[in-house]
mmCIF file of C-alpha atoms and ligand atoms in Angstrom:
data_model
loop_
_atom_site.group_PDB
_atom_site.id
_atom_site.type_symbol
_atom_site.label_atom_id
_atom_site.label_comp_id
_atom_site.label_asym_id
_atom_site.label_seq_id
_atom_site.Cartn_x
_atom_site.Cartn_y
_atom_site.Cartn_z
ATOM 1 C CA MET A 25 49.761 38.448 23.137
ATOM 2 C CA LEU A 26 49.271 35.988 20.291
ATOM 3 C CA THR A 27 47.840 37.412 17.013
ATOM 4 C CA CYS A 28 45.004 35.781 15.230
ATOM 5 C CA LYS A 29 47.437 34.993 12.580
ATOM 6 C CA ASP A 30 49.603 33.153 15.091
ATOM 7 C CA LEU A 31 46.654 31.136 16.357
ATOM 8 C CA THR A 32 45.658 29.991 12.858
ATOM 9 C CA GLU A 33 49.187 28.596 12.441
ATOM 10 C CA LEU A 34 49.185 26.932 15.933
ATOM 11 C CA VAL A 35 45.796 25.322 15.742
ATOM 12 C CA THR A 36 47.004 21.910 14.596
ATOM 13 C CA ASP A 37 49.606 21.818 17.337
ATOM 14 C CA TYR A 38 46.811 22.885 19.815
ATOM 15 C CA LEU A 39 44.606 19.964 18.411
ATOM 16 C CA GLU A 40 47.467 17.553 18.577
ATOM 17 C CA GLY A 41 48.160 18.391 22.052
ATOM 18 C CA ASN A 42 51.657 19.471 21.023
ATOM 19 C CA LEU A 43 51.873 23.007 22.604
ATOM 20 C CA SER A 44 53.874 23.565 25.809
ATOM 21 C CA PRO A 45 51.716 24.291 28.812
ATOM 22 C CA TRP A 46 52.604 28.017 28.579
ATOM 23 C CA GLN A 47 51.824 28.176 24.898
ATOM 24 C CA ARG A 48 48.638 26.293 25.537
ATOM 25 C CA VAL A 49 47.585 28.974 28.149
ATOM 26 C CA ARG A 50 48.398 31.687 25.780
ATOM 27 C CA PHE A 51 46.304 29.994 23.121
ATOM 28 C CA GLN A 52 43.359 29.661 25.438
ATOM 29 C CA ILE A 53 43.456 33.160 26.633
ATOM 30 C CA HIS A 54 43.349 34.362 23.046
ATOM 31 C CA LEU A 55 40.461 32.141 22.317
ATOM 32 C CA GLY A 56 38.594 33.286 25.311
ATOM 33 C CA LEU A 57 38.866 36.917 24.089
ATOM 34 C CA CYS A 58 38.382 36.448 20.447
ATOM 35 C CA PHE A 59 35.210 35.642 18.644
ATOM 36 C CA GLY A 60 36.894 35.135 15.282
ATOM 37 C CA CYS A 61 39.385 32.621 16.553
ATOM 38 C CA ARG A 62 36.825 30.619 18.323
ATOM 39 C CA ALA A 63 34.771 30.401 15.106
ATOM 40 C CA TYR A 64 38.073 29.356 13.351
ATOM 41 C CA LEU A 65 38.768 26.647 15.719
ATOM 42 C CA ARG A 66 35.294 25.432 15.359
ATOM 43 C CA GLN A 67 35.586 25.388 11.639
ATOM 44 C CA MET A 68 38.741 23.378 11.868
ATOM 45 C CA ARG A 69 37.023 20.764 14.039
ATOM 46 C CA GLN A 70 34.084 20.640 11.659
ATOM 47 C CA THR A 71 36.460 20.274 8.785
ATOM 48 C CA ILE A 72 38.211 17.268 10.480
ATOM 49 C CA ARG A 73 34.742 15.792 11.369
ATOM 50 C CA THR A 74 33.576 16.159 7.811
ATOM 51 C CA LEU A 75 36.678 14.251 6.552
ATOM 52 C CA GLY A 76 36.137 11.472 9.037
ATOM 53 C CA LYS A 77 32.731 10.884 7.789
ATOM 54 C CA LEU A 78 33.606 10.599 3.993
ATOM 55 C CA PRO A 79 32.038 7.446 2.534
ATOM 56 C CA PRO A 80 34.634 4.732 1.760
ATOM 57 C CA GLU A 81 35.939 4.310 -1.774
ATOM 58 C CA PRO A 82 33.996 1.618 -3.555
ATOM 59 C CA PHE A 83 36.280 -1.271 -4.263
ATOM 60 C CA PRO A 84 35.567 -2.960 -7.632
ATOM 61 C CA PRO A 85 33.803 -6.404 -6.994
ATOM 62 C CA GLU A 86 35.742 -7.994 -9.950
ATOM 63 C CA ILE A 87 39.006 -7.335 -8.054
ATOM 64 C CA ARG A 88 37.548 -8.618 -4.967
ATOM 65 C CA GLU A 89 36.511 -11.817 -6.660
ATOM 66 C CA GLU A 90 39.796 -12.195 -8.257
ATOM 67 C CA LEU A 91 41.693 -11.779 -4.778
ATOM 68 C CA LEU A 92 39.501 -14.442 -3.340
ATOM 69 C CA ARG A 93 40.116 -16.829 -6.123
ATOM 70 C CA ARG A 94 43.840 -16.264 -5.656
ATOM 71 C CA PHE A 95 43.517 -16.936 -1.967
ATOM 72 C CA ARG A 96 41.858 -20.273 -2.654
ATOM 73 C CA HIS A 97 44.824 -21.323 -4.632
ATOM 74 C CA TRP A 98 47.300 -19.550 -2.382
ATOM 75 C CA ARG A 99 48.585 -22.573 -0.377
ATOM 76 C CA ARG A 100 48.655 -25.107 -3.367
ATOM 77 C CA MET B 29 32.807 28.003 24.452
ATOM 78 C CA ALA B 30 35.162 26.247 26.821
ATOM 79 C CA PRO B 31 38.583 26.091 25.226
ATOM 80 C CA ASN B 32 39.712 22.938 27.070
ATOM 81 C CA GLU B 33 38.389 20.492 24.443
ATOM 82 C CA ALA B 34 41.402 19.928 22.491
ATOM 83 C CA SER B 35 41.587 16.192 22.028
ATOM 84 C CA GLN B 36 37.936 15.274 21.508
ATOM 85 C CA ASP B 37 38.219 15.172 17.674
ATOM 86 C CA ILE B 38 40.976 12.530 17.786
ATOM 87 C CA SER B 39 39.223 9.185 17.387
ATOM 88 C CA VAL B 40 40.295 6.581 19.869
ATOM 89 C CA PRO B 41 39.716 2.902 18.977
ATOM 90 C CA ASP B 42 37.061 1.432 21.255
ATOM 91 C CA THR B 43 39.032 -1.772 21.950
ATOM 92 C CA SER B 44 42.027 -1.986 24.179
ATOM 93 C CA VAL B 45 45.508 -2.628 22.760
ATOM 94 C CA GLU B 46 45.457 -6.159 24.212
ATOM 95 C CA ASP B 47 41.937 -7.019 22.710
ATOM 96 C CA ARG B 48 43.169 -5.724 19.480
ATOM 97 C CA ALA B 49 46.415 -7.840 19.559
ATOM 98 C CA SER B 50 44.535 -11.118 20.461
ATOM 99 C CA ASN B 51 41.972 -10.442 17.684
ATOM 100 C CA GLU B 52 44.806 -9.841 15.371
ATOM 101 C CA ALA B 53 46.607 -13.010 16.337
ATOM 102 C CA GLN B 54 43.414 -14.957 15.701
ATOM 103 C CA LEU B 55 42.902 -13.374 12.422
ATOM 104 C CA ILE B 56 46.384 -14.057 11.288
ATOM 105 C CA GLU B 57 46.086 -17.691 12.350
ATOM 106 C CA ALA B 58 42.805 -17.953 10.322
ATOM 107 C CA LEU B 59 44.542 -16.466 7.288
ATOM 108 C CA ARG B 60 47.436 -18.687 7.537
ATOM 109 C CA ARG B 61 44.982 -21.746 7.866
ATOM 110 C CA GLY B 62 43.491 -20.564 4.515
ATOM 111 C CA ASP B 63 40.167 -19.315 6.000
ATOM 112 C CA GLU B 64 38.547 -17.578 3.114
ATOM 113 C CA THR B 65 35.978 -15.858 5.165
ATOM 114 C CA ALA B 66 38.610 -14.233 7.242
ATOM 115 C CA PHE B 67 40.372 -13.003 4.104
ATOM 116 C CA ALA B 68 37.188 -11.629 2.664
ATOM 117 C CA ARG B 69 36.538 -9.814 5.703
ATOM 118 C CA LEU B 70 39.926 -8.324 5.816
ATOM 119 C CA ILE B 71 39.732 -6.961 2.228
ATOM 120 C CA ASP B 72 36.284 -5.680 2.823
ATOM 121 C CA THR B 73 37.458 -3.797 5.794
ATOM 122 C CA TYR B 74 40.519 -2.178 4.344
ATOM 123 C CA SER B 75 40.363 -1.989 0.433
ATOM 124 C CA GLY B 76 38.329 1.226 0.403
ATOM 125 C CA ALA B 77 40.915 2.954 2.705
ATOM 126 C CA LEU B 78 43.796 1.387 0.689
ATOM 127 C CA LEU B 79 42.419 2.657 -2.515
ATOM 128 C CA ARG B 80 42.149 6.192 -1.095
ATOM 129 C CA VAL B 81 45.690 6.117 0.105
ATOM 130 C CA ALA B 82 46.950 4.621 -3.211
ATOM 131 C CA MET B 83 45.100 7.492 -5.046
ATOM 132 C CA ALA B 84 47.378 9.928 -3.107
ATOM 133 C CA TYR B 85 50.432 8.376 -4.900
ATOM 134 C CA VAL B 86 49.394 7.509 -8.493
ATOM 135 C CA PRO B 87 47.740 9.539 -11.265
ATOM 136 C CA THR B 88 44.697 7.425 -11.916
ATOM 137 C CA ARG B 89 42.168 5.511 -10.138
ATOM 138 C CA ASP B 90 42.864 2.342 -12.403
ATOM 139 C CA VAL B 91 46.480 2.342 -11.327
ATOM 140 C CA ALA B 92 45.419 2.746 -7.737
ATOM 141 C CA GLU B 93 43.247 -0.266 -8.006
ATOM 142 C CA GLU B 94 45.977 -2.277 -9.408
ATOM 143 C CA VAL B 95 48.343 -1.154 -6.556
ATOM 144 C CA VAL B 96 45.668 -2.449 -4.078
ATOM 145 C CA GLN B 97 45.358 -5.723 -5.802
ATOM 146 C CA GLU B 98 49.211 -5.978 -5.706
ATOM 147 C CA THR B 99 49.248 -5.029 -2.079
ATOM 148 C CA TRP B 100 46.809 -7.940 -1.152
ATOM 149 C CA LEU B 101 48.956 -10.346 -3.081
ATOM 150 C CA GLY B 102 52.013 -8.937 -1.162
ATOM 151 C CA VAL B 103 50.102 -9.495 2.026
ATOM 152 C CA LEU B 104 49.494 -13.144 1.244
ATOM 153 C CA GLU B 105 53.229 -13.598 0.122
ATOM 154 C CA GLY B 106 54.507 -11.872 3.481
ATOM 155 C CA LEU B 107 52.010 -13.334 5.803
ATOM 156 C CA ASP B 108 54.200 -16.208 7.101
ATOM 157 C CA ARG B 109 56.967 -13.650 7.788
ATOM 158 C CA PHE B 110 54.729 -11.169 9.661
ATOM 159 C CA GLU B 111 55.931 -11.012 13.217
ATOM 160 C CA ALA B 112 53.500 -8.505 14.681
ATOM 161 C CA ARG B 113 56.121 -5.837 15.444
ATOM 162 C CA SER B 114 53.521 -3.383 14.058
ATOM 163 C CA SER B 115 49.788 -3.929 13.928
ATOM 164 C CA LEU B 116 48.498 -5.957 10.956
ATOM 165 C CA LYS B 117 46.810 -2.764 9.678
ATOM 166 C CA THR B 118 49.966 -0.631 9.779
ATOM 167 C CA TRP B 119 51.859 -3.474 8.072
ATOM 168 C CA ILE B 120 49.277 -3.840 5.201
ATOM 169 C CA PHE B 121 49.387 -0.055 4.599
ATOM 170 C CA LYS B 122 53.120 -0.051 4.656
ATOM 171 C CA ILE B 123 53.155 -2.547 1.880
ATOM 172 C CA LEU B 124 50.749 -0.438 0.048
ATOM 173 C CA THR B 125 52.741 2.793 0.258
ATOM 174 C CA ASN B 126 55.894 0.856 -0.785
ATOM 175 C CA ARG B 127 54.138 -0.450 -3.906
ATOM 176 C CA ALA B 128 52.406 2.695 -4.555
ATOM 177 C CA LYS B 129 55.704 4.780 -4.381
ATOM 178 C CA THR B 130 57.415 2.441 -6.858
ATOM 179 C CA ARG B 131 54.444 2.684 -9.033
ATOM 180 C CA GLY B 132 53.982 6.499 -8.792
ATOM 181 C CA THR B 133 57.537 7.079 -9.690
ATOM 182 C CA ARG B 134 57.306 4.860 -12.598
ATOM 183 C CA GLU B 135 53.998 6.046 -13.936
ATOM 184 C CA SER B 136 54.776 9.718 -14.337
ATOM 185 C CA ARG B 137 57.254 10.859 -11.897
ATOM 186 C CA TYR B 138 54.262 12.217 -10.118
ATOM 187 C CA GLU B 139 55.610 11.546 -6.681
ATOM 188 C CA ALA B 140 59.079 12.976 -7.351
ATOM 189 C CA VAL B 141 57.459 16.190 -8.841
ATOM 190 C CA GLY B 142 55.042 16.431 -5.972
ATOM 191 C CA LEU B 143 57.803 16.229 -3.361
ATOM 192 C CA GLN B 144 59.835 18.862 -5.085
ATOM 193 C CA THR B 145 57.053 21.561 -5.205
ATOM 194 C CA GLU B 146 56.164 20.763 -1.683
ATOM 195 C CA SER B 147 59.728 21.260 -0.268
ATOM 196 C CA ALA B 148 59.885 24.449 -2.310
ATOM 197 C CA SER B 149 56.607 25.871 -0.987
ATOM 198 C CA GLY B 150 56.882 24.025 2.402
ATOM 199 C CA ALA B 151 56.659 25.759 5.607
ATOM 200 C CA ASP B 152 56.034 29.352 4.856
ATOM 201 C CA GLU B 153 52.591 28.838 3.185
ATOM 202 C CA PRO B 154 50.191 30.564 5.421
ATOM 203 C CA ALA B 155 47.233 28.702 6.790
ATOM 204 C CA VAL B 156 44.902 31.607 6.047
ATOM 205 C CA ASP B 157 44.938 34.088 3.170
ATOM 206 C CA PRO B 158 46.933 37.155 4.632
ATOM 207 C CA ALA B 159 44.351 39.557 3.360
ATOM 208 C CA ARG B 160 41.967 38.213 6.004
ATOM 209 C CA PHE B 161 44.052 39.926 8.635
ATOM 210 C CA ARG B 162 44.624 43.707 9.376
ATOM 211 C CA GLN B 163 47.766 44.811 7.846
ATOM 212 C CA GLN B 164 48.634 47.595 10.378
ATOM 213 C CA GLY B 165 47.816 49.364 13.644
ATOM 214 C CA LEU B 166 47.427 48.089 17.184
ATOM 215 C CA PHE B 167 45.468 45.043 15.914
ATOM 216 C CA LYS B 168 47.924 44.128 13.101
ATOM 217 C CA HIS B 169 47.479 40.421 12.250
ATOM 218 C CA HIS B 170 44.021 40.197 13.933
ATOM 219 C CA TRP B 171 41.052 39.445 11.780
ATOM 220 C CA ALA B 172 39.999 41.938 9.370
ATOM 221 C CA ILE B 173 37.309 39.645 8.012
ATOM 222 C CA MET B 174 36.255 37.174 10.542
ATOM 223 C CA PRO B 175 35.479 33.599 9.868
ATOM 224 C CA THR B 176 31.766 32.911 10.310
ATOM 225 C CA ALA B 177 30.357 30.284 12.704
ATOM 226 C CA TRP B 178 29.153 27.321 10.767
ATOM 227 C CA GLU B 179 26.059 25.637 11.873
ATOM 228 C CA GLU B 180 26.550 22.712 14.133
ATOM 229 C CA THR B 181 25.265 20.244 11.526
ATOM 230 C CA THR B 182 27.466 21.533 8.729
ATOM 231 C CA PRO B 183 29.487 18.366 8.384
ATOM 232 C CA GLU B 184 26.467 16.131 8.029
ATOM 233 C CA ARG B 185 24.731 18.505 5.635
ATOM 234 C CA LEU B 186 27.827 18.600 3.483
ATOM 235 C CA LEU B 187 28.048 14.902 3.319
ATOM 236 C CA LEU B 188 24.371 14.404 2.387
ATOM 237 C CA SER B 189 24.835 16.298 -0.905
ATOM 238 C CA LYS B 190 26.465 14.492 -3.701
ATOM 239 C CA GLU B 191 27.693 17.851 -5.003
ATOM 240 C CA SER B 192 29.479 18.874 -1.981
ATOM 241 C CA ARG B 193 30.898 15.365 -1.424
ATOM 242 C CA ALA B 194 32.448 15.689 -4.929
ATOM 243 C CA TYR B 195 33.787 19.213 -3.973
ATOM 244 C CA ILE B 196 35.448 17.898 -0.841
ATOM 245 C CA GLU B 197 37.067 14.981 -2.713
ATOM 246 C CA GLN B 198 38.319 17.414 -5.314
ATOM 247 C CA ALA B 199 39.813 19.699 -2.600
ATOM 248 C CA ILE B 200 41.645 16.667 -1.185
ATOM 249 C CA ALA B 201 42.819 15.591 -4.685
ATOM 250 C CA ALA B 202 44.131 19.171 -5.301
ATOM 251 C CA LEU B 203 46.611 18.877 -2.462
ATOM 252 C CA PRO B 204 50.252 18.268 -3.065
ATOM 253 C CA PRO B 205 50.880 14.396 -2.655
ATOM 254 C CA GLY B 206 52.558 14.474 0.864
ATOM 255 C CA GLN B 207 49.698 16.642 2.445
ATOM 256 C CA ARG B 208 47.120 14.376 0.648
ATOM 257 C CA GLN B 209 48.624 11.173 2.036
ATOM 258 C CA VAL B 210 48.883 12.481 5.496
ATOM 259 C CA ILE B 211 45.386 13.977 5.723
ATOM 260 C CA THR B 212 43.978 10.822 4.190
ATOM 261 C CA LEU B 213 45.584 8.680 6.831
ATOM 262 C CA ARG B 214 44.990 10.869 9.718
ATOM 263 C CA ASP B 215 41.661 12.513 9.229
ATOM 264 C CA ILE B 216 39.771 10.278 6.624
ATOM 265 C CA GLU B 217 41.027 6.889 7.796
ATOM 266 C CA GLY B 218 41.659 7.617 11.431
ATOM 267 C CA PHE B 219 45.209 6.552 11.882
ATOM 268 C CA THR B 220 47.168 8.070 14.753
ATOM 269 C CA ALA B 221 50.103 10.331 14.163
ATOM 270 C CA GLN B 222 52.594 7.574 15.015
ATOM 271 C CA GLU B 223 51.069 5.088 12.686
ATOM 272 C CA THR B 224 51.058 7.646 9.962
ATOM 273 C CA CYS B 225 54.710 8.438 10.507
ATOM 274 C CA ASN B 226 55.446 4.812 10.420
ATOM 275 C CA ILE B 227 53.497 4.055 7.351
ATOM 276 C CA LEU B 228 54.749 7.038 5.341
ATOM 277 C CA GLY B 229 58.294 6.790 6.802
ATOM 278 C CA ILE B 230 58.262 10.445 7.639
ATOM 279 C CA THR B 231 59.178 12.312 10.946
ATOM 280 C CA GLU B 232 56.554 13.407 13.549
ATOM 281 C CA THR B 233 57.429 17.090 12.805
ATOM 282 C CA ASN B 234 57.093 16.544 9.072
ATOM 283 C CA GLN B 235 53.786 14.762 9.616
ATOM 284 C CA ARG B 236 52.483 17.626 11.717
ATOM 285 C CA VAL B 237 53.499 20.287 9.078
ATOM 286 C CA LEU B 238 51.876 18.359 6.264
ATOM 287 C CA LEU B 239 48.721 17.785 8.275
ATOM 288 C CA HIS B 240 48.468 21.425 9.133
ATOM 289 C CA ARG B 241 48.979 22.521 5.637
ATOM 290 C CA ALA B 242 46.360 20.148 4.370
ATOM 291 C CA ARG B 243 43.760 20.877 6.999
ATOM 292 C CA SER B 244 44.120 24.531 6.520
ATOM 293 C CA LYS B 245 43.573 24.238 2.766
ATOM 294 C CA VAL B 246 40.572 21.905 3.144
ATOM 295 C CA ARG B 247 38.980 24.323 5.783
ATOM 296 C CA ARG B 248 39.511 27.096 3.319
ATOM 297 C CA ALA B 249 37.976 25.238 0.470
ATOM 298 C CA LEU B 250 34.974 24.342 2.605
ATOM 299 C CA GLU B 251 34.650 28.013 3.694
ATOM 300 C CA GLN B 252 34.586 29.117 0.022
ATOM 301 C CA TYR B 253 32.140 26.487 -0.861
ATOM 302 C CA LEU B 254 29.800 27.245 2.131
ATOM 303 C CA GLU B 255 29.777 30.910 1.181
ATOM 304 C CA THR B 256 28.986 30.412 -2.469
ATOM 305 C CA SER B 257 26.768 27.405 -2.508
ATOM 306 C CA SER B 258 23.153 27.044 -1.788
ATOM 307 C CA MET B 259 24.113 25.572 1.555
ATOM 308 C CA LYS B 260 24.638 29.070 2.960
ATOM 309 C CA SER B 261 21.906 29.583 5.399
ATOM 310 C CA HIS B 262 21.810 31.841 8.533
ATOM 311 C CA PRO B 263 25.257 33.039 7.960
ATOM 312 C CA PHE B 264 26.636 34.536 11.184
ATOM 313 C CA GLN B 265 27.366 38.211 9.987
ATOM 314 C CA THR B 266 30.222 39.805 11.672
ATOM 315 C CA THR B 267 31.173 43.288 10.655
ATOM 316 C CA ASP B 268 34.577 44.873 11.211
ATOM 317 C CA SER B 269 34.385 48.412 12.557
ATOM 318 C CA GLN B 270 37.510 49.393 11.082
ATOM 319 C CA ARG B 271 36.368 48.882 7.561
HETATM 320 ZN ZN1 ZN C 304 41.902 35.933 17.378
#
């Protein structure tokens, strides 16, 4: 039987679809029986979702202008 | 909760590979023709992401901005030689990481130092504080202090507050460079594992280890934040009968 500690180390392989079919079954059986690990997996998914929604880094408009100016002269 | 939901977090681009390739071919044509609108659109699409990735290599934002600028000039220089063996996006980010690496090493040996500490602490860094697990008995290595269930809308609520956004950015900035590079590409910018390996020039296994360490640490940081900040609401109390 997997321990909770094992599960926290396998969670990325699980999410990446990188476990063997047998490991995957063991992982899912543990999840089915363990409230704490279900919460952990959910936190992990929410962490990933949070990162995916971070606003883009603002890019300085001066640099943008400068690049467009360079582009205009690029072929000459 | 049904456990068979593994891959739903992995974002899939909504256009097919063929569509993307033909859009890209058109875009490259337009750029080679000198179409300024096309170039403006391209830099508006990717500069924010490039800046984020550059910041994972160099010590300051100013330097990162310069690296992004150099990258775009490199793109213009190389455009005639671009052969679409990788996607345009991957190619642009590869130019960036090459420049950023050179720059990072020159600026403060930040990169080299980072790589060293990483390989030293590498794979045996646990995902979760060992004190969270029982140390002995039948349930050894099972939760002693269980994770609490976060509310469904936790990600959205975190991102609404400026304070918590800053906290998240800080947690990412605190990661060792390799972990920061991988999590930025994969989870923030939505690159696939394969694209990430390609851009960073690392193996699939290495990518996965770095991603795992990075995600585990960011989760931990969010957990700490949620437990101490004002965002704590209706915590799901779990008690451990053994304590
Ligand atoms: Zn468990």
